[in-house]
Structure formats: structure tokens, C-alpha cells
Amino acid sequence: FSGLWDHHVKCWDVVSTKVLASYHSPHPVYAVSAETGKDTPCVAIGGGDNVVRLWDTRERQGEQSASIKLMAASHEGWITTVRWCPMTDYHFLSGSVDGHIKLWDIRAKVPLATVSTHTGKAFCATWLGKNFVASGGEDAMLRVAELTVH
């Protein structure tokens, strides 16, 4: 999957390099993370607003949109990163220009945890095992924080 400033998310066949599907977002797309687990075949999308959208690409709403399963809104700025937890099918994290990293459960509408990691924008984040997250930000620091997943 790739996200584009033209408001599109594209699903690619990496062997043929052809676009398999294209989906339209209401905002430019800055962050995409695909979940490949059996229970939650969703794509997390973040972009030019403060909402992470979970799309189920098996279902379509209209010609160019996937079915929205969750709209996770808690950040105070646009979304710069999203990452599914590699250990569970239900958890993901998001980062934003507000400097926070948030832990989400797709079965809830509020974040499970919020960590203030940077004195400025949080640009990227990834999981370090099940309970730790590494993030990089505008302050030119690599930060590691504990986010416990139950």
C-alpha cells in the first residue's frame, strides 16, 4: 500500500508493479500501515487531519472508498505515522505533529495510552517487540517509550 498527497491510497502487486486497487481519502495521505492478520484485514490511514481511519478493503463504499471501520480522533495535529502491532491483530500506534504517540485498540474509540515523546513534531514510530515503541521527531532525538499491550 502507498499513500499519496492526491488523497489516494493504492494497493500494489509488487511482482507486476501494477495497481490492484485505488481508494480515495478525504485528505492527503501521509501514513499507511496494512494489517495482514486473519481477524483484522484493515489498512490504517493517517493524513492531513487529526484522524486515523481504519479501512476494510474487502468492502467498498462507492467506487473509490473502502469501508471505514474506525475513525480514531485524539491527536491535535495531522497524523505523520501509523503502525500495526506485530504481536496482536487489534492494536496500532499513531504519531502526530502534536508530538504524541498514541496506542489504540480497534475495539475502542479512545486511545489506550498517550506518550509525549518529542518537544515538537513526531515524524515516525515503530514497535520494538510488544511493549516498546521507538520514535523520531523534529527535536532530532530517537526516543523509546513503553506502551503496554494487553
PDB file of C-alpha atoms in Angstrom:
ATOM      1  CA  PHE A   1       0.000   0.000   0.000  1.00  0.00           C
ATOM      2  CA  SER A   2       1.092   3.571  -0.606  1.00  0.00           C
ATOM      3  CA  GLY A   3      -0.398   6.904   0.419  1.00  0.00           C
ATOM      4  CA  LEU A   4      -0.363   9.964  -1.794  1.00  0.00           C
ATOM      5  CA  TRP A   5      -0.764  13.715  -1.475  1.00  0.00           C
ATOM      6  CA  ASP A   6      -3.505  13.496  -4.116  1.00  0.00           C
ATOM      7  CA  HIS A   7      -5.776  11.874  -1.466  1.00  0.00           C
ATOM      8  CA  HIS A   8      -5.356   8.311  -2.773  1.00  0.00           C
ATOM      9  CA  VAL A   9      -4.239   5.053  -1.210  1.00  0.00           C
ATOM     10  CA  LYS A  10      -3.096   2.424  -3.673  1.00  0.00           C
ATOM     11  CA  CYS A  11      -2.709  -1.314  -3.265  1.00  0.00           C
ATOM     12  CA  TRP A  12       0.158  -2.654  -5.387  1.00  0.00           C
ATOM     13  CA  ASP A  13       1.176  -6.022  -6.769  1.00  0.00           C
ATOM     14  CA  VAL A  14       4.901  -5.902  -6.033  1.00  0.00           C
ATOM     15  CA  VAL A  15       5.732  -8.547  -8.632  1.00  0.00           C
ATOM     16  CA  SER A  16       3.962  -6.950 -11.600  1.00  0.00           C
ATOM     17  CA  THR A  17       4.194  -3.379 -10.186  1.00  0.00           C
ATOM     18  CA  LYS A  18       0.553  -2.834 -11.129  1.00  0.00           C
ATOM     19  CA  VAL A  19      -2.066  -1.087  -9.025  1.00  0.00           C
ATOM     20  CA  LEU A  20      -4.612  -3.632  -7.801  1.00  0.00           C
ATOM     21  CA  ALA A  21      -6.963  -1.105  -6.199  1.00  0.00           C
ATOM     22  CA  SER A  22      -7.155   2.609  -5.530  1.00  0.00           C
ATOM     23  CA  TYR A  23      -9.082   4.220  -2.681  1.00  0.00           C
ATOM     24  CA  HIS A  24      -9.947   7.866  -2.116  1.00  0.00           C
ATOM     25  CA  SER A  25      -9.271   9.659   1.189  1.00  0.00           C
ATOM     26  CA  PRO A  26     -10.839  12.967   2.278  1.00  0.00           C
ATOM     27  CA  HIS A  27      -7.330  14.355   2.992  1.00  0.00           C
ATOM     28  CA  PRO A  28      -3.766  13.962   1.707  1.00  0.00           C
ATOM     29  CA  VAL A  29      -2.343  10.667   2.970  1.00  0.00           C
ATOM     30  CA  TYR A  30       0.944  10.855   4.903  1.00  0.00           C
ATOM     31  CA  ALA A  31       0.961   7.465   6.655  1.00  0.00           C
ATOM     32  CA  VAL A  32      -0.266   3.965   5.731  1.00  0.00           C
ATOM     33  CA  SER A  33       0.046   0.677   7.600  1.00  0.00           C
ATOM     34  CA  ALA A  34      -1.541  -2.585   6.428  1.00  0.00           C
ATOM     35  CA  GLU A  35      -2.610  -5.321   8.842  1.00  0.00           C
ATOM     36  CA  THR A  36      -2.204  -8.812   7.478  1.00  0.00           C
ATOM     37  CA  GLY A  37      -3.729 -10.722  10.400  1.00  0.00           C
ATOM     38  CA  LYS A  38      -6.686 -13.020   9.836  1.00  0.00           C
ATOM     39  CA  ASP A  39      -9.047 -11.207  12.210  1.00  0.00           C
ATOM     40  CA  THR A  40      -8.468  -7.636  11.042  1.00  0.00           C
ATOM     41  CA  PRO A  41      -7.604  -7.220   7.344  1.00  0.00           C
ATOM     42  CA  CYS A  42      -7.538  -3.438   7.642  1.00  0.00           C
ATOM     43  CA  VAL A  43      -5.400  -0.574   6.468  1.00  0.00           C
ATOM     44  CA  ALA A  44      -4.686   2.292   8.870  1.00  0.00           C
ATOM     45  CA  ILE A  45      -4.564   5.668   7.120  1.00  0.00           C
ATOM     46  CA  GLY A  46      -3.304   8.958   8.574  1.00  0.00           C
ATOM     47  CA  GLY A  47      -3.007  12.306   6.904  1.00  0.00           C
ATOM     48  CA  GLY A  48      -3.916  15.937   6.752  1.00  0.00           C
ATOM     49  CA  ASP A  49      -6.252  15.945   9.741  1.00  0.00           C
ATOM     50  CA  ASN A  50      -6.132  14.540  13.270  1.00  0.00           C
ATOM     51  CA  VAL A  51      -7.992  11.298  12.485  1.00  0.00           C
ATOM     52  CA  VAL A  52      -6.635   7.799  11.884  1.00  0.00           C
ATOM     53  CA  ARG A  53      -9.048   5.896   9.670  1.00  0.00           C
ATOM     54  CA  LEU A  54      -9.204   2.106   9.562  1.00  0.00           C
ATOM     55  CA  TRP A  55     -10.387   0.870   6.215  1.00  0.00           C
ATOM     56  CA  ASP A  56     -11.556  -2.654   5.466  1.00  0.00           C
ATOM     57  CA  THR A  57     -10.530  -3.033   1.833  1.00  0.00           C
ATOM     58  CA  ARG A  58     -12.726  -6.132   1.378  1.00  0.00           C
ATOM     59  CA  GLU A  59     -15.805  -3.896   1.487  1.00  0.00           C
ATOM     60  CA  ARG A  60     -16.384  -0.894  -0.764  1.00  0.00           C
ATOM     61  CA  GLN A  61     -18.473   2.221  -0.147  1.00  0.00           C
ATOM     62  CA  GLY A  62     -18.996   3.670  -3.575  1.00  0.00           C
ATOM     63  CA  GLU A  63     -16.481   3.227  -6.362  1.00  0.00           C
ATOM     64  CA  GLN A  64     -13.376   4.626  -4.715  1.00  0.00           C
ATOM     65  CA  SER A  65     -13.703   4.157  -0.961  1.00  0.00           C
ATOM     66  CA  ALA A  66     -13.109   1.230   1.314  1.00  0.00           C
ATOM     67  CA  SER A  67     -15.458   0.631   4.222  1.00  0.00           C
ATOM     68  CA  ILE A  68     -14.426   2.712   7.243  1.00  0.00           C
ATOM     69  CA  LYS A  69     -14.323   0.532  10.366  1.00  0.00           C
ATOM     70  CA  LEU A  70     -12.983   3.111  12.830  1.00  0.00           C
ATOM     71  CA  MET A  71     -12.220   6.814  12.958  1.00  0.00           C
ATOM     72  CA  ALA A  72      -9.725   7.345  15.785  1.00  0.00           C
ATOM     73  CA  ALA A  73      -9.543  11.045  16.621  1.00  0.00           C
ATOM     74  CA  SER A  74      -7.472  12.209  19.575  1.00  0.00           C
ATOM     75  CA  HIS A  75      -4.396  13.948  18.176  1.00  0.00           C
ATOM     76  CA  GLU A  76      -4.204  17.737  17.988  1.00  0.00           C
ATOM     77  CA  GLY A  77      -2.464  17.833  14.612  1.00  0.00           C
ATOM     78  CA  TRP A  78      -2.120  15.888  11.389  1.00  0.00           C
ATOM     79  CA  ILE A  79      -1.009  12.268  11.507  1.00  0.00           C
ATOM     80  CA  THR A  80       2.574  11.505  10.497  1.00  0.00           C
ATOM     81  CA  THR A  81       2.858   7.783  11.269  1.00  0.00           C
ATOM     82  CA  VAL A  82       0.753   4.682  11.921  1.00  0.00           C
ATOM     83  CA  ARG A  83       1.989   1.162  12.725  1.00  0.00           C
ATOM     84  CA  TRP A  84       0.165  -2.065  13.495  1.00  0.00           C
ATOM     85  CA  CYS A  85       1.447  -4.012  16.489  1.00  0.00           C
ATOM     86  CA  PRO A  86       3.236  -7.111  15.160  1.00  0.00           C
ATOM     87  CA  MET A  87       2.121  -9.169  18.163  1.00  0.00           C
ATOM     88  CA  THR A  88      -1.664  -8.641  18.033  1.00  0.00           C
ATOM     89  CA  ASP A  89      -4.380  -8.108  15.430  1.00  0.00           C
ATOM     90  CA  TYR A  90      -6.138  -5.395  17.446  1.00  0.00           C
ATOM     91  CA  HIS A  91      -3.541  -2.751  18.347  1.00  0.00           C
ATOM     92  CA  PHE A  92      -1.810   0.010  16.447  1.00  0.00           C
ATOM     93  CA  LEU A  93       0.032   3.201  17.264  1.00  0.00           C
ATOM     94  CA  SER A  94      -0.159   6.643  15.749  1.00  0.00           C
ATOM     95  CA  GLY A  95       2.093   9.682  15.860  1.00  0.00           C
ATOM     96  CA  SER A  96       1.398  13.290  15.043  1.00  0.00           C
ATOM     97  CA  VAL A  97       2.806  16.765  14.656  1.00  0.00           C
ATOM     98  CA  ASP A  98       1.446  17.335  18.184  1.00  0.00           C
ATOM     99  CA  GLY A  99       4.490  15.359  19.440  1.00  0.00           C
ATOM    100  CA  HIS A 100       2.463  12.479  20.889  1.00  0.00           C
ATOM    101  CA  ILE A 101       2.470   8.752  20.204  1.00  0.00           C
ATOM    102  CA  LYS A 102      -0.837   7.016  20.959  1.00  0.00           C
ATOM    103  CA  LEU A 103      -1.700   3.360  21.467  1.00  0.00           C
ATOM    104  CA  TRP A 104      -5.067   2.259  20.069  1.00  0.00           C
ATOM    105  CA  ASP A 105      -7.238  -0.849  20.251  1.00  0.00           C
ATOM    106  CA  ILE A 106      -9.559  -1.190  17.248  1.00  0.00           C
ATOM    107  CA  ARG A 107     -12.339  -2.335  19.595  1.00  0.00           C
ATOM    108  CA  ALA A 108     -12.306   1.021  21.452  1.00  0.00           C
ATOM    109  CA  LYS A 109     -12.911   4.610  20.387  1.00  0.00           C
ATOM    110  CA  VAL A 110     -10.363   6.266  22.675  1.00  0.00           C
ATOM    111  CA  PRO A 111      -6.604   5.703  22.894  1.00  0.00           C
ATOM    112  CA  LEU A 112      -5.370   3.231  25.495  1.00  0.00           C
ATOM    113  CA  ALA A 113      -2.282   5.356  26.172  1.00  0.00           C
ATOM    114  CA  THR A 114      -0.644   8.611  25.126  1.00  0.00           C
ATOM    115  CA  VAL A 115       3.068   9.298  25.404  1.00  0.00           C
ATOM    116  CA  SER A 116       4.571  12.767  24.966  1.00  0.00           C
ATOM    117  CA  THR A 117       7.756  11.746  23.229  1.00  0.00           C
ATOM    118  CA  HIS A 118       9.077  14.860  21.488  1.00  0.00           C
ATOM    119  CA  THR A 119       9.447  18.600  22.020  1.00  0.00           C
ATOM    120  CA  GLY A 120       7.975  19.229  18.613  1.00  0.00           C
ATOM    121  CA  LYS A 121       6.586  17.027  15.888  1.00  0.00           C
ATOM    122  CA  ALA A 122       6.747  13.228  15.995  1.00  0.00           C
ATOM    123  CA  PHE A 123       7.681  12.105  12.493  1.00  0.00           C
ATOM    124  CA  CYS A 124       7.983   8.323  12.694  1.00  0.00           C
ATOM    125  CA  ALA A 125       7.460   5.435  15.096  1.00  0.00           C
ATOM    126  CA  THR A 126       7.846   1.677  15.131  1.00  0.00           C
ATOM    127  CA  TRP A 127       7.357  -1.180  17.563  1.00  0.00           C
ATOM    128  CA  LEU A 128      10.238  -2.707  19.498  1.00  0.00           C
ATOM    129  CA  GLY A 129       8.660  -6.001  20.492  1.00  0.00           C
ATOM    130  CA  LYS A 130       5.233  -5.946  22.101  1.00  0.00           C
ATOM    131  CA  ASN A 131       5.583  -3.254  24.754  1.00  0.00           C
ATOM    132  CA  PHE A 132       8.063  -0.658  23.498  1.00  0.00           C
ATOM    133  CA  VAL A 133       7.952   1.964  20.778  1.00  0.00           C
ATOM    134  CA  ALA A 134      10.810   3.897  19.170  1.00  0.00           C
ATOM    135  CA  SER A 135      10.050   7.274  17.634  1.00  0.00           C
ATOM    136  CA  GLY A 136      11.901  10.060  15.877  1.00  0.00           C
ATOM    137  CA  GLY A 137      10.912  13.690  15.784  1.00  0.00           C
ATOM    138  CA  GLU A 138      11.622  17.289  14.995  1.00  0.00           C
ATOM    139  CA  ASP A 139      13.868  17.524  18.073  1.00  0.00           C
ATOM    140  CA  ALA A 140      16.350  15.192  16.262  1.00  0.00           C
ATOM    141  CA  MET A 141      16.046  12.628  19.056  1.00  0.00           C
ATOM    142  CA  LEU A 142      15.327   8.924  18.965  1.00  0.00           C
ATOM    143  CA  ARG A 143      13.038   8.153  21.898  1.00  0.00           C
ATOM    144  CA  VAL A 144      11.979   4.800  23.328  1.00  0.00           C
ATOM    145  CA  ALA A 145       8.768   4.571  25.348  1.00  0.00           C
ATOM    146  CA  GLU A 146       6.878   1.751  26.995  1.00  0.00           C
ATOM    147  CA  LEU A 147       3.338   1.177  25.696  1.00  0.00           C
ATOM    148  CA  THR A 148       1.973  -1.969  27.288  1.00  0.00           C
ATOM    149  CA  VAL A 149      -0.374  -4.020  25.119  1.00  0.00           C
ATOM    150  CA  HIS A 150      -2.713  -6.402  26.983  1.00  0.00           C
TER     151      HIS A 150
END
